[in-house]
Structures are given as C-alpha cells and as structure tokens.
Amino acid sequence: MMASSYNAKEEDGHHSGSASHGGAAVVKSKKPDNTAFKQQRLPAWQPILTAGTVLPAFFVIGLIFIPIGIGLYVTSNNIKEFEIDYTGVDMNSACYSCAKNFSWNSTTSCLCTVDFTLEQPFESNVFMYYGLSNFYQNHRRYVKSRDDSQLNGDMSALTNPSKECEPYRMSEGLPIAPCGAIANSLFNDTLKLYYLEANGTRNEIPLVKKGIAWWTDKHVKFRNPGGNANLTAVFQGNLTATSKPVNWRNPVYELDQDPENNGFINEDFIVWMRTAALPTFRKLYRIIQKKSSTMPTLPSGKYVLDITYNYPVLSFDGRKRMILSTISWMGGKNPFLGIAYITVGSICFFLGVVLLIIHHKYDTRSTGADIPN
Amino acid sequence: MLRRIFNRLLGGDERRVDSRTIYIGHRSCPASEAFIPPPKFCDNRIVSSKYTIWNFLPKNLFEQFRRIANFYFLIIFLVQVIVDTPTSPVTSGLPLFFVIIVTAIKQGYEDWLRHKADNEVNKYPVKVLEDGKPVDKDSEKIKVGDVVEVKENETFPCDLILLQSSRDDNTCFVTTASLDGESNHKTHYTVPDTEKDLDSLSATIECEQPQPDLYKFVGRMHIYKSNQEPAVRSLGPENLLLKGATLKNTQKILGVAVYTGMETKMALNYQGKSQKRSVVEKSINAFLLVYLCILLSKALVCTTLKYVFQNKPGQDEPWYNEKTQREKDTNLYLKMFTDFLSFMVLFNFIIPVSMYVTVEMQKFLGSFFIGWDKDFYDPEIKEGALVNTSDLNEELGQVEYVFTDKTGTLTQNNMEFIECCIDGFQYKYHDSSSELDGFGVTYGPMSKLQQKAGWEREELFLRALCLCHTVQVKESTEQPQGQEDGQKNQVDGSVLDGEVPSAPQEEKGFIASSPDEIALVKGAMRYGFTFMGLESKTMKILNKNDVEMYELLHVLNFDPVRRRMSVIVRTRSGDTLLFCKGADSSIFPRVKLEEVERIRMHVERSATEGYRTLCVAYKCLSAEEYEHADKGLKEARLALQDREEKLTAVYNQVETGMSLIGATAVEDRLQEEAAETMEALQGAGIKVWVLTGDKMETAKSTCYACRLFQRNTELLELTVRTLEERGRRREDRLHELLLEYHKKTVQDSPLAKTSWSVGNQDYGFIVDGASLTMVLNSSSDSNTSHYKNLFLQICQNCTAVLCCRMAPLQKAQIVKLVKNSKGSPITLSIGDGANDVSMILEAHVGIGIKGKEGRQAVRNSDYAIPKLKHLKKLLLAHGHLYYVRIAHLVQYFFYKNLCFILPQFLYQFFCGYSQQPLYDAAYLTMYNICFTSMPILAYSLLEQHIGMEVLLCNATLYSDIAKNAMLRWPPFIYWTLLGVYHGLLFFFGVRLLFGNLALPDNGQVFGNWSYGTIVFTVLVFTVTLKLALDTRHWTWINHFVIWGSLAFYVLFSLFWGGIIWPFLSQQRLYFVFANMLSSVSTWLVMILLVLLSLLPEILLPVLRKPRGPHARQKKMVESSEGGLQSPRSPARPLLMRTFSDESNTVI
C-alpha cells in the first residue's frame, strides 16, 4: 500500500564511545549524550503515499467492498419484516376507542384486536418487536432518571433511591422501587399473536420471553434485592417498604409468575431500561421459536393480534407498532449497509481507474523516481 | 524663616524633578549651607524576579487566568459547579487544575532561579568607606553617597564618581565591554583638586536624575573648605564609572555612589522582561476565538430549537418524563439561560484544555532536544546549548530578521596582524616559533613571497608601526615602574597568556583605545621591533637589542573624518619625522601617485578578504617645516574658538607630500563559520542586521568579511559623516538622503527587475546611532513618522543593514521599530554581552552567546548557544522542525475536537435538545487525555517530515514555512472542513445503521450508549489513523504509541464496561462495548466509516504536486547542486571593481 524506504540512520555509537570516554575522564562535562534518541536520529520508517502505491489499494478496496456490499444487500433483502401500527389514530382502526378513551384511573384494561395477513412465510426464528415513535427515551432528564444500584439489588438504594430519580423517587412517603422515569414509563401493552386458520380457529402462537434482554444485564447488572426468593417480603418488608411506580398497575414483584423473571430481573423490564438512541425505536418483545425444520415459523396467512391497550402515546403524538422480523447474521433488515458498501467499493474502483489513467498518461516518469533505492 | 522653609520645600520639589544632591560620605556640609535632608534614593538592589513569596499565588493566578483559554475553562468549570449540567465538573475541573498547578510550579521555579541570580549580584561583597576605614558590605547595601572602594578587575557595583585613584596621574582605566561591547580601555579622571584625604573632604554633588544614555552625564561638585567659598567643579562622563564596567590596570579607586540599583545606567538600559509570546500562540488564540464562536452559535442554535421544540404540544413534559418541582418553579428566562450554559458545557470540549497541556508538554520536552544536540557542544567551554524558555521553540522556525551584535558574536574580538606590504612586496607572517628563533640576522619571519624590499624600507616601515600609535604599555603590578629596560621586557607574559616562555619579550601587555593599534604594535614586535613604552615624551623601541629613543613631539589625533593619525618624532640624530597611518582613501591622495599604484592592489586584495587595512606613510620634516607646523599646532590648540576646525586645517597642511611605505592587514578574527552561517541565514530568506556599538569602519569590514555585504553591494550610508557633508543643516541633509535612498531602493527596484532580471542591485544600508536618533526623534512630529516609514522601507529593501555606534537601548529601539513595522515580522537578536541584553529582551527570540564577556546575555536570553555557527542549525533544522511539529499539533487538536463534538451537537436534534451527551463521561474525559493525546505528542516530538541534513543543506526550505504558513487561515479552514466532514460522517453513518436497532444476530437491540460508543470508536480510530497517515517519520516510539493507544482504547473500553463500578451512580457502559463487538454489522460500518473518512486524506497527497518529502528533497538537492555557482556570484570580476572608500576601509 505504501512505498517505503527503511532509512535506518546509522547510530555512530562507536564514535561516541571513545569520545565520551575521554570526556568523562576530565571533568564531568555537560557534553550531551550521543544517543540516537537525543540526537533525533532514531531509525525510522519513512513511508510515502504515491499514486503508484495508492492505486492498487483502491482496486483492492473496490474488489473487497463490492462483493461484501452485494452480500449484505442480498442478506438484507432476504430478511422478512412485517410491521403494523396499532396506535389507533385513525377512526377505522381497531384500537381507536382504546386510544381515545384512555384514562390513567381505569382499572379495567382496554382490549383491541388487529387483523393482518402475512404474504410470505417467515422461515427461521421470528422476533417480535414493539416499536414506539416520537418517544424521547434519549431525553436527558429521562435517561438519567434511574438508580442502577437499586436495580442491582442494593438494599440501601432500595430504601433511599438516588436523587436522580426525582420526581419519581418517593410516592406516598415510600421510596419507589424501581424508581425513576424510565421504570415508571414501562411499556405495558400486552401483545398476543394468533394464527387464523382457514376454518376460522385462532391458534395462539407461543411467544418466548426468555432471551430478549442482554445476558449480562439479566444476570449481572440487574439483581433483585435479597435474591430472587420471596420478593414480596423484600419489597413489602417493614424496613424495606417500597411503593410501586405511580403509573404501574402491579408492583414490581408481581411482574411475572416465574421467579426467574420477576422483580428487577424481569426481561421486559430490562429491555425497557436500556434506553433507545433515537426517538423512533423498537424493542424486542418476544421470540417465536422455529419448531420444525419443515414448517415455517410463521406460515403465510391471516393473523390476529390481541392487544391489551394500556400504554398511552397520543398525548405526545406518538405511535405504537408491532414488528415481526427474521434475523440474519447481520441483524435485522437494513439495506443501508449493503448499499453503502457497494457505493464505496465502486467509488474506490472508479478512483483507481481514474488514478491509473492519470498515472499512466502524465507522470510515469515521476513514479519511477519516487520508488526509493 | 518661613520663607526659607518654603523655599526649601520648593527647592526639594525642583530637585526631585531635574537633579539630585548627594552628600559625599553622608557628611553634612558646613553650617553656612542649609542641610537639606537627602531624599530617599533607591537602594543598590537589582531586582529581575517577578514574584515574591507573598504575592506569588495571587499574582501568578491572576496572570494565568488572564490567558483567554484558562479564563474560559474557569468559567466552564464554575458553570458546571453552579448549574445542573450534563457533565460533571470533574471532567473540566481536573484538567484545568492540573494545567494551572503545573504552570505555576514551572513559573515559580523559573522565578526562584532569577532570585538566586539576583542574590548573587546583590550579595556580592564590596568595600564601603566608613569613618575612613573600608568596611565589607553586601553590594545591595550601598546607598547613594557612600564612598566605595574598588580593586583591579572588579566590576563597579553602582555608578560612581571617581574621587581617588591609586595611579599617580589621577586616572583609572576601565573597560566597558559588558556594557557597550567596546573592549578597549577607557581613561577616566578623578575630580580635579579633590583632597587626598577623603575623610576631611566635605562636598556635595549635584547631578541630573538618572537617565539611560551611557555617554551623557552632567553634574557639579561643590567642595567646601573651611573659611572659603565653596569650590565648584564640573563633572562629566569622564568622571563617572558605570556599574557593570570593570576596573583595569589600576590597583584601586575610591568613588562616591551617585546612582544605585535600578537607577544605574546599566539597569536603566535593561528593559523589563516581558512575557514573550510566539506567533503560534497568537494563532491559537485566533483559532480559539473562531471555535468559541462556533461553540456559542451551536449553543445558541440548540437553545432556540429546544424552546421551539418544547412549544409543540406534549413535547415539553410528556407523561413519561415529568419535570421535578424545582424545574417547574424556575423562571423561564433563567431556565433559558441555564440551558444555554448547559449546551456550552456540553460542547465545551471543542476547545480542548488538553491542547494547552500538550502544547506545553511538547514545548517543554521538545526543548530538551536543543540541549541534547551534540552539534551544539563546544569543546572549548565544555558546554552545549542552553534553553532558558521553552515557549519559543517554534518561533525559531519563523525568524525573518536577525539582529546580531558584532563584537564577540560575529567576531572573536581578537585582532591579529596578518600581513603587510612594503613597497608593493607582500610579507606574510607565519606563526611558527621555529622561524622566530632565527630572526636575528635577516628578517626571517617575514617570509617574502616574491622579492624583498630594501631592508631600510622594511625597517622604516616597522619603525612607523612602532611609533605611530597611542598605545600604552601595561604596567605590571608586581614590578614598579622605572626599572631597567632589560628586566621590563620579561614582564607581561602573565597578562597575555604568554605561550613561549623562552621568548619573554614576545608577549607584552598593551593598552590602547583601539584593538587594531595593539595588533599592529604586536605585529611589529614579531618582526623584531618592540615598543617599550612612552616615558616623559620619549618613545623607546627595542630593535635587535638596541634601544632606539625617539622624542615624541606631536600626536595628530585620529578622528573619523580624517580617518588617519600621525605622530611627529625626533630621532636621536636630530631628524624630525612624521609617520602617518590611516585608511587608504585618506592616505592615497596625500602621497605620490606612483607609490600608490604599487600598494593599491595589495590593499584591495586584503580588503576583499575581510582584513582591516591601513596604509602607512612618512615624511621627513625639515627644520623650517617643523617650525611652521609646530607653531600652527600650538596656536590651534590654544584657540578658544573653532579649535577643531583650526586643528584640522593644520593637520591637513602638515600631512601632505608624504611618501607611502606600505600597508598592513589586520584580521579581526571572525567566529568560526560566521560567514557560512550568515550566508545560510540570508539564503533562508532571513534579513540580517548588524547592530554594534563599535565604529563604523570596523563594523563595515566585519560585514564584508561575513559576506553580509557583497562586493557588488551598493552601500547607502546615513551617518554623521554623510550628514555633515557640504556644511548644511543636518536635518535638511537627512531629509534629502532619506528620500534619495528611498528612491533608489524602493521606487527603482521594480524597474530594475524588469529591465535586467539578473543584474538586480543589492543594497546595504549603514546607519549610526546619532543619525538614528535624528530619524526617530525628529523635531516635528509629522516628520518623525514619515522618516520612520522611509527608514523602514529603505531597510526592508536592503539585503543587509549595519547599525553602528548604537547604545544598548538604541539597539532595542531598532528591534522594536522592526518588530512593530507592517506585517509584524519575527525578530531574533543574538549577542554575547551585557550591552546586547536590551535587544535580546526586546526581540521575539533572544539568543545569547556563551562568550567570554560574562553571562548576562546568556541569563537574559531565551536560548544560549556556545558559538554563532550554531545559530544555523538552531534555526534551519530545529526551528523548522519545531514549527512544523507544533503547527501540526495545533491544527490536529482543533480538528480532532471538532469531529469529536460535532456528533454530540448533531445528536441534540434527535434527543429533543435535552443536552443528552452522546458519549459516556469516561469517554468525554479520556478522549483528549488518554486515547488521542499520546500519538500526537509523539508526533510533535519526533516528526521529521524532512530530514535534518536536508534542512541544513537547503536553506531555502526555511522560507517555505515563513510567515506562519502552516497556521494561516487556508490550512485552518482545510482542517476545520475535514473535521466537519468526519463529524458528519460518523454521526450519520451510525444513524443510518441504527435505522434498524436489531444489530446483533440474536435480535436484541442496542441503546443510546451503544450508539455513542460506536461513534466514539470510529472517531478514535479515524483520528489516530489520520495522524498515522500524516506521520512521515516512523520511529519505534511512533509505532508503539499509535498502535498502543488504539489497543489501549479497546482494552480500556472492555475493562470499563466489564465491571460494575461501585463509585458510579449509573452503569451506562456495562458490556456495551463487548456487545457492540458481537455485531457483525457494527464491525462493517466501523470499517466503512474509517475508510471513507480517510479516503480524501489518502487521495489528496497523491494528487497534490510535490509528492512526499522524498521527491521534494530530491528536487531540492538537485536544484541546489545545479545552482551552486549561480547565487551570489559577483557581478563584476574582482579586480575590475572600483575600490571606493565606501567599500572597505579601516580607521
């Protein structure tokens, strides 16, 4: 890639040897040491970029990038993705009434059902996401409104949450567990997916909720105070009495029946606690495991999505979506990478050609001179 | 009574204004005169330090925070402490306090050194007369009015009026070499008629208030004797002994202190050490302002948009993100203001505090290379270069004007008789003792080249050399005067390091007002004619063991207008002879033409070799002639009016019709490689000015010898001599000359260029102190600025400028004049004596030569080198490299912080303008301190984009970076655009990647911290690799640091994210980096972005024309080889040129 000359400047060490020997014998003189470093004569590699050296590099980059780009593009295109907005803005949409009549005080959940059709079967594991738009999870006030030591099972932080959690720190004189705005706004819609068979029967598709959070989050970063056993006692104990977040229907120890997925280590909760980078985001909700090698995970056909509509987004003009997607080695569907690679590869190749022309037409002579002897 | 008091008060006031009264020995005067309590004069303490223990902290802090950057960081820090901001105060506080403390320690240490140096001077033991007995005291305790005793070879501790000398003739000898550079001995006189017994002396001295002119002093002394009217004696500069001068050849003197401490003329000639700032620092400040504007506008944009955004329904406070009670209560405008400040804090990293640390470190560490350079090591003094300030390293690469002292800097101030020419035959002296042994019979040592002149002529010539001078023989301190001649011969071996003990007559101590004379007398001595001294009007010459005696009748003194001197002597046989020596131009018209022709060629040849030439002529005076001359001289000497003119007329009348005997050539030895150094500097586009206190002729010949003036250089002279021509008013003449020269140099030069492209005339400009004063302090104000302008323009169009007869302060004035002229060029002063200190301090860069004349110049300089020749490498190699390094460092720093902060700014558009930082606090703090600091530091210490040897060989390379080329606006804009491009690329590249958040192959999603970490990783790799691309000189240190810091970043990120840190309130980065690495897409996007960012960097150098340093170097070498003969070749052949009196003459 680079023409280089290895210009090891000779260290005249033997000269100095005799000279300094004589000097030292006289007075402790201030004669500078004759070392390569002090004389700025360290051996050095002196590369030069020339047309001759850059040219092959451009071709190589082009030749590597274009196939990668094509591969990425094809992979991305093969990923199946289905997205449906169930916010209920439109009068005709199924969740319109739920969205419209939402009230924080209502004790009963509002249910709505959305029908949709998958044109193509989803072959491999399908990942179910919920997506929110115009939801600023990356707002500074929001991002910092959490107490990681409380979430890590620290008892003192449980009873005395961090100041950062304000105004979601104390409720009715009791510390909130988990405190903070992020926890308080936990996404609590429940989504259920049914396959509508030809005869009209609804086949519930099993949704796995294990493995949706980062392994390290689930096992290290998030921990229940006092272990996973008897959470109720911990969160309701005399010394450690806590209050549920104001917007939650159930306290934290009732998030799930499974003790391995309850309390702070509830995976839905953990996923939510990882704040999104952009105001439009998706979060992994459930995984639909592929059952058999012959049958597609989600065959094409009609489906029904049952939504327990708890989460209001219209007040800030937000949107809610449900996304079904397969995943490849490069993650979810994203044509950007493939296109970018193809483009950059082509540009490099093109530049290589241009340089080659310039190189050959104008200064064949100078490159010859540039190659050091 | 009342009136008297009133008068006294008034008088006191007056005295304070224009004169001071000193009571010698603090004795009050007889009652007849009212005793006026002496006003308080300052003590004899010299203070060059800046701080004391008590004011160090506040003063130093104040000075540090006067720096725009430090003040800015302080503000940012305070904002972070007071206002709720996105980043903690530690992120900016820690680096700031580190910088402040390190700088304070450094400055404190430097000041401590100054204190130590001051103490050395102030605690120097002196003898002060108290009640008639000498009492030991510290120098600083001397008060005005004290009588001080000074011994031989001691320097005067303050300005003294000479009262008593141990010499019989009431004189003392003084050398002012460390004050004005003249190393000859000067005679000072005691106040006439003062009593021998100082105890009973009761006198007051009334003199002017201190003023810096070394050559001016006006005062009078009232001597009170009992029952007599007070006698009044006038005092002049000949009575004043200056602090810093050294007593010579006089056992001891007594003097009364008139000016002490900071009021001495020496101290007044020093200027306060002002903080020197380099152009780079000025550029940094300019860039800083640009970035400050960018910062402010970014903060302003964000604040505005934030409030626009919050006005949309539901966005200010959505249900999921409520404000705290305090936030709700805050006043809207206050909120806006704190929001603005928060944005400032968020983006403040764009102006990196670490840049100052790195720059300081680079300067500090980089300066070691100067001290380490073995090429600067001088085996004679066993020392290398010394760096007193590290702030100006890069300034060495920017020098446009070099002001050099002559004596001791360009020359060794060591005159040596080189050759002579008698009747057209050349004699060269070969310095070998073997030849000396055989000189007795024939003139062996005068090995003649072709033929010998007649021996009578030779003897006559040597006698002339021995007689025609005003040299005195130095008296030995051990041996009293008046001993036998034979013994006296052996005296002075100890004084002038006598080399050959077997020939003791050979070395003698001489004192003269001009070193040339000594050289000539010594030259004659080598050939067997030894001048034994002058005793009661009799000059004795030892010639082959015969003693010849001559009666000295008259000395026709040297003066710069006649440029010759003569003596009239009478031999034992009764003949009256006149010997005359002088500049060729003044001798040739007074001798026979045919004699001139024989000598002229030799004179010219020696002159072109840079020797100082003198012609020697003689004349036999008949009795009548002498009678006539004697009468004329005596009359003229007694004349009360127009004495000078009359004397000159008689002189001219006497010195006619002489016959030329020969010519001498004396070499003022140049410093080693002085000419080569000067040539290299001029080749580098640097203008060299010689500023000297010495005589014009001497200085001029030095300039020729150093090749500052070429043979074809046309000299423009603006001196007292040219001004006094034609007997017109000086000021008219000045005006006329300035206009004429201006026309020549400025207006005609473009014409000359178009008509003859090759034969472009070089101009040299000569100005002396008196004329300079007239230029600078012209009577009318309008003229002053006009003259100054003309003067500067003339100077700038001349290749070399020589300023002679300069007082130390005038040297500084010249430097200041140039420094403040249009384009404010970078100036460098180099000198070795105390007389150079003011100009060393005034110039941008001051360089001291570690010469023989004390250490004052070295102490006050920024850099000290053992020899002048080292200046070449210091400027061409070190200066060049330092400049390139630091310029790159500065640009790179601004660039890397711009592309660091730009994504953070862009992120505000996606997070509701909530000041959410994109990067984790650890990354924000560590970016400049750890991840990207070491490679640039290593680069800025080790980079050699062009090798040292090549830089030294090709002086023209120096002009490539002249005028701050790498820190001007175009390169700055290039770097800024690059930073913007990179910033945009990083942010939007990752933004597009995050179009789908499911990046790993397990479907899980990434959050905001992953976003920031990906951007940051790309950033760190890009800026580091960008530097790698710029590095042209990869030593193992560069490899280690560049790859090491990348590895460190990766390891640190893994480590930082691998542990739940108990002291952190939020574990934001927990396993973020590791998870990021698990995603293939992230890898791919990072590679893509790094490559895309560096693409223009790879492409540009290929497309740019001079390709790489090697091609460039080759080109340079080729051109210099090809053009080796062409530059500076004389336009006219050597002997064809007219040898006018403008070109090369001495005395």
XYZ file of C-alpha atoms in Angstrom, chain A residues 1-2 5-7 9 12 23 26-27 29-34 37-54 58 61 65 68 72 81 104 127 129 134-149 152 162-168 181-182 184-186 211-217 220-223 247 267 271-272 274-284 287 311-317 325 327-334 336-337 340-341 344-345 347-348 351 355 358-359 362-363 366-367 369-373, chain B residues 84-87 306 309-310 312-325 327 339 342 366 368-377 382-384 850 873 878 881-882 885 907 909-917 941-944 947-949 987-1011 1028-1029 1031-1037 1039 1060 1064-1072 1075-1076 1079-1089 1091-1092 1095 1097-1099 1101-1103 1105 1107-1111 1113-1114:
272
model
C 0.000 0.000 0.000
C 2.805 2.355 0.657
C 12.180 3.315 2.461
C 13.756 1.967 5.506
C 16.076 4.706 6.388
C 20.194 6.300 10.193
C 27.542 6.344 15.424
C 35.460 13.413 28.141
C 38.408 15.043 32.514
C 35.567 16.850 34.174
C 31.304 17.772 31.428
C 27.920 18.731 30.147
C 28.586 17.006 26.900
C 25.303 15.736 25.531
C 24.918 12.001 25.227
C 25.331 10.748 21.755
C 17.108 9.402 20.581
C 18.723 12.521 21.929
C 20.255 13.344 18.586
C 16.917 12.761 16.901
C 18.436 10.047 14.818
C 16.243 7.136 15.743
C 15.946 4.707 12.895
C 12.746 5.497 11.158
C 10.473 4.116 8.519
C 9.570 6.896 6.137
C 6.554 5.948 4.108
C 5.334 7.982 1.213
C 1.979 7.824 -0.413
C 2.286 7.936 -4.134
C -0.033 7.216 -6.982
C 1.845 4.012 -7.540
C 1.214 2.773 -4.033
C -2.295 4.048 -3.531
C -8.005 1.393 -4.376
C -10.704 -1.972 -1.617
C -16.120 -3.972 -0.798
C -19.381 -7.646 0.638
C -25.115 -7.571 2.641
C -40.131 -7.988 8.136
C -54.989 6.506 33.955
C -38.549 -11.848 16.566
C -40.781 -6.172 18.488
C -41.779 10.184 18.864
C -40.953 8.795 22.245
C -37.878 10.506 23.592
C -36.279 7.778 25.585
C -32.999 9.574 24.997
C -34.109 12.750 26.690
C -31.514 13.733 29.244
C -33.943 14.112 32.094
C -35.303 10.675 31.235
C -32.044 8.865 30.650
C -30.570 9.797 33.977
C -33.747 9.131 35.901
C -32.807 5.731 37.236
C -30.851 4.211 40.060
C -28.591 1.444 38.890
C -27.543 0.440 42.358
C -28.503 -4.102 41.160
C -30.876 8.245 44.111
C -31.810 11.887 43.753
C -31.661 11.394 40.004
C -34.982 9.585 40.196
C -36.903 12.773 41.008
C -39.787 13.290 40.569
C -40.297 9.527 40.569
C -38.914 7.982 34.955
C -37.704 5.085 32.821
C -42.241 4.411 35.683
C -43.000 4.523 31.977
C -42.502 0.787 31.415
C -33.525 -14.223 25.839
C -34.900 -10.864 24.867
C -32.575 -8.960 27.191
C -28.805 -8.838 27.124
C -27.424 -11.775 29.026
C -25.153 -9.574 31.117
C -27.988 -7.262 32.014
C -25.241 -9.206 36.442
C -26.450 -5.680 36.050
C -29.980 -6.323 37.277
C -30.480 -8.183 40.511
C -48.042 4.517 36.620
C -36.720 -9.268 30.947
C -35.259 -4.354 27.809
C -37.187 -1.227 28.564
C -31.981 0.075 28.021
C -32.836 3.495 26.715
C -33.094 3.837 22.993
C -30.784 6.042 20.993
C -33.390 7.707 18.836
C -36.976 8.866 19.354
C -38.203 6.207 16.962
C -37.166 2.854 18.235
C -38.125 -0.759 18.562
C -37.618 -3.103 21.414
C -37.612 -6.841 21.403
C -39.284 -14.568 20.253
C -49.925 2.473 27.061
C -50.997 5.973 26.001
C -48.946 7.616 23.292
C -51.359 10.023 21.671
C -50.734 12.711 24.267
C -47.280 13.288 22.792
C -48.288 12.367 19.270
C -38.877 -9.855 11.733
C -32.820 -12.009 11.790
C -29.718 -12.822 9.819
C -26.036 -12.740 10.725
C -26.069 -9.025 10.150
C -29.035 -8.412 12.404
C -32.349 -7.004 11.300
C -33.310 -5.741 7.906
C -31.162 -2.775 6.958
C -28.122 0.796 4.194
C -25.004 -1.240 4.846
C -23.018 1.846 1.357
C -20.539 -0.914 0.744
C -17.854 2.958 -1.535
C -16.458 -0.045 -3.351
C -16.085 4.801 -5.838
C -12.766 3.258 -4.907
C -10.926 6.338 -8.420
C -5.740 7.403 -10.999
C -3.659 9.964 -14.754
C -0.754 7.921 -13.635
C 1.032 12.144 -17.165
C 3.741 11.012 -14.901
C 7.955 10.596 -11.623
C 6.730 7.399 -10.038
C 11.815 8.332 -9.444
C 9.648 8.044 -6.370
C 10.498 4.491 -5.679
C 13.396 4.869 -3.334
C 16.528 2.965 -3.796
C -27.237 21.482 36.529
C -25.211 20.395 33.544
C -24.956 17.213 31.542
C -21.367 16.539 32.535
C -35.109 23.499 22.263
C -39.442 22.078 20.115
C -40.924 22.336 23.564
C -45.108 21.638 20.335
C -47.947 20.059 22.294
C -46.927 17.277 24.568
C -43.239 17.633 23.976
C -42.239 19.847 26.848
C -43.310 17.473 29.522
C -44.793 14.202 28.298
C -46.379 11.991 30.912
C -43.437 9.616 30.917
C -40.925 12.319 31.643
C -42.150 14.841 34.143
C -40.115 17.660 35.465
C -39.119 17.973 39.054
C -40.784 20.549 41.191
C -37.549 22.762 37.393
C -29.987 25.788 29.184
C -25.589 23.669 29.718
C 10.884 19.336 22.788
C 15.424 19.191 25.541
C 16.473 18.238 22.048
C 18.273 21.559 21.757
C 20.201 20.946 24.918
C 20.906 17.390 23.888
C 22.175 18.192 20.462
C 25.820 17.283 20.374
C 26.367 19.603 17.424
C 25.852 22.464 19.825
C 28.505 21.173 22.130
C 32.663 22.266 27.549
C 29.049 23.207 27.280
C 26.210 22.695 24.928
C 28.152 31.863 25.814
C 21.248 24.506 12.900
C 15.477 22.734 14.988
C 11.021 21.091 12.733
C 9.610 22.647 15.880
C 5.520 19.943 14.654
C -27.344 14.259 18.496
C -31.511 17.186 17.098
C -32.519 13.623 17.900
C -32.902 13.833 21.623
C -35.246 16.752 21.906
C -32.437 19.252 22.538
C -32.179 17.922 26.023
C -28.356 18.211 26.322
C -28.068 14.464 26.437
C -24.404 13.643 25.891
C 8.313 15.493 19.378
C 9.738 13.154 16.771
C 8.377 14.111 13.404
C 10.909 14.979 10.777
C 15.473 15.112 7.432
C 17.763 17.341 9.446
C 20.618 17.067 6.971
C -22.842 10.633 13.150
C -24.974 9.980 10.111
C -23.191 6.784 9.230
C -24.141 5.343 12.574
C -27.546 6.989 12.381
C -28.253 5.066 9.192
C -27.001 1.892 10.768
C -29.415 2.475 13.619
C -32.252 2.593 11.143
C -32.813 -0.896 12.447
C -31.876 -1.287 16.051
C -31.620 -5.031 15.927
C -27.956 -5.254 15.176
C -26.676 -8.469 16.694
C -27.740 -11.770 15.254
C -29.820 -12.623 18.326
C -32.369 -9.941 17.619
C -31.652 -7.899 20.710
C -31.500 -4.167 20.386
C -28.872 -1.547 21.085
C -29.496 1.557 23.121
C -28.215 5.096 23.117
C -24.927 4.256 24.801
C -24.158 1.727 22.093
C -24.813 4.440 19.564
C -0.590 7.862 11.191
C -1.122 8.942 7.607
C 3.472 10.776 10.041
C 6.452 10.775 7.750
C 8.976 9.597 10.268
C 8.006 6.382 11.959
C 10.317 5.598 14.788
C 9.548 2.745 17.106
C 8.081 5.256 19.502
C 4.619 2.727 16.239
C -19.949 -2.870 37.844
C -20.511 5.148 39.551
C -24.138 6.032 40.025
C -25.013 4.656 36.610
C -23.534 1.655 34.908
C -24.154 3.066 31.459
C -21.447 1.266 29.583
C -21.823 -2.116 31.214
C -20.919 -4.591 28.467
C -21.880 -2.088 25.821
C -21.913 -6.343 22.863
C -21.065 -3.897 20.138
C -22.430 -7.481 15.995
C -21.054 -8.027 12.514
C -22.887 -5.016 11.165
C -21.147 -2.764 13.638
C -17.768 -4.047 12.535
C -18.655 -3.495 8.940
C -19.949 0.009 9.495
C -16.895 0.962 11.513
C -14.524 -0.231 8.835
C -16.541 1.545 6.212
C -16.644 4.836 8.071
C -12.040 4.135 5.380
C -14.410 6.699 3.983
C -10.181 8.472 1.688
C -6.517 12.067 3.112
C -5.112 9.253 1.039
C -6.219 10.826 -2.185
C -1.341 13.871 -1.155
C -1.332 11.739 -4.257
C -2.988 14.413 -6.315
C 2.042 18.139 -6.766
C 4.825 14.311 -3.869
C 6.009 13.433 -0.465
C 9.120 14.559 1.267
C 11.440 12.418 -0.733
C 10.589 13.769 -4.112
C 14.093 16.548 -1.013
C 15.435 15.207 -4.217
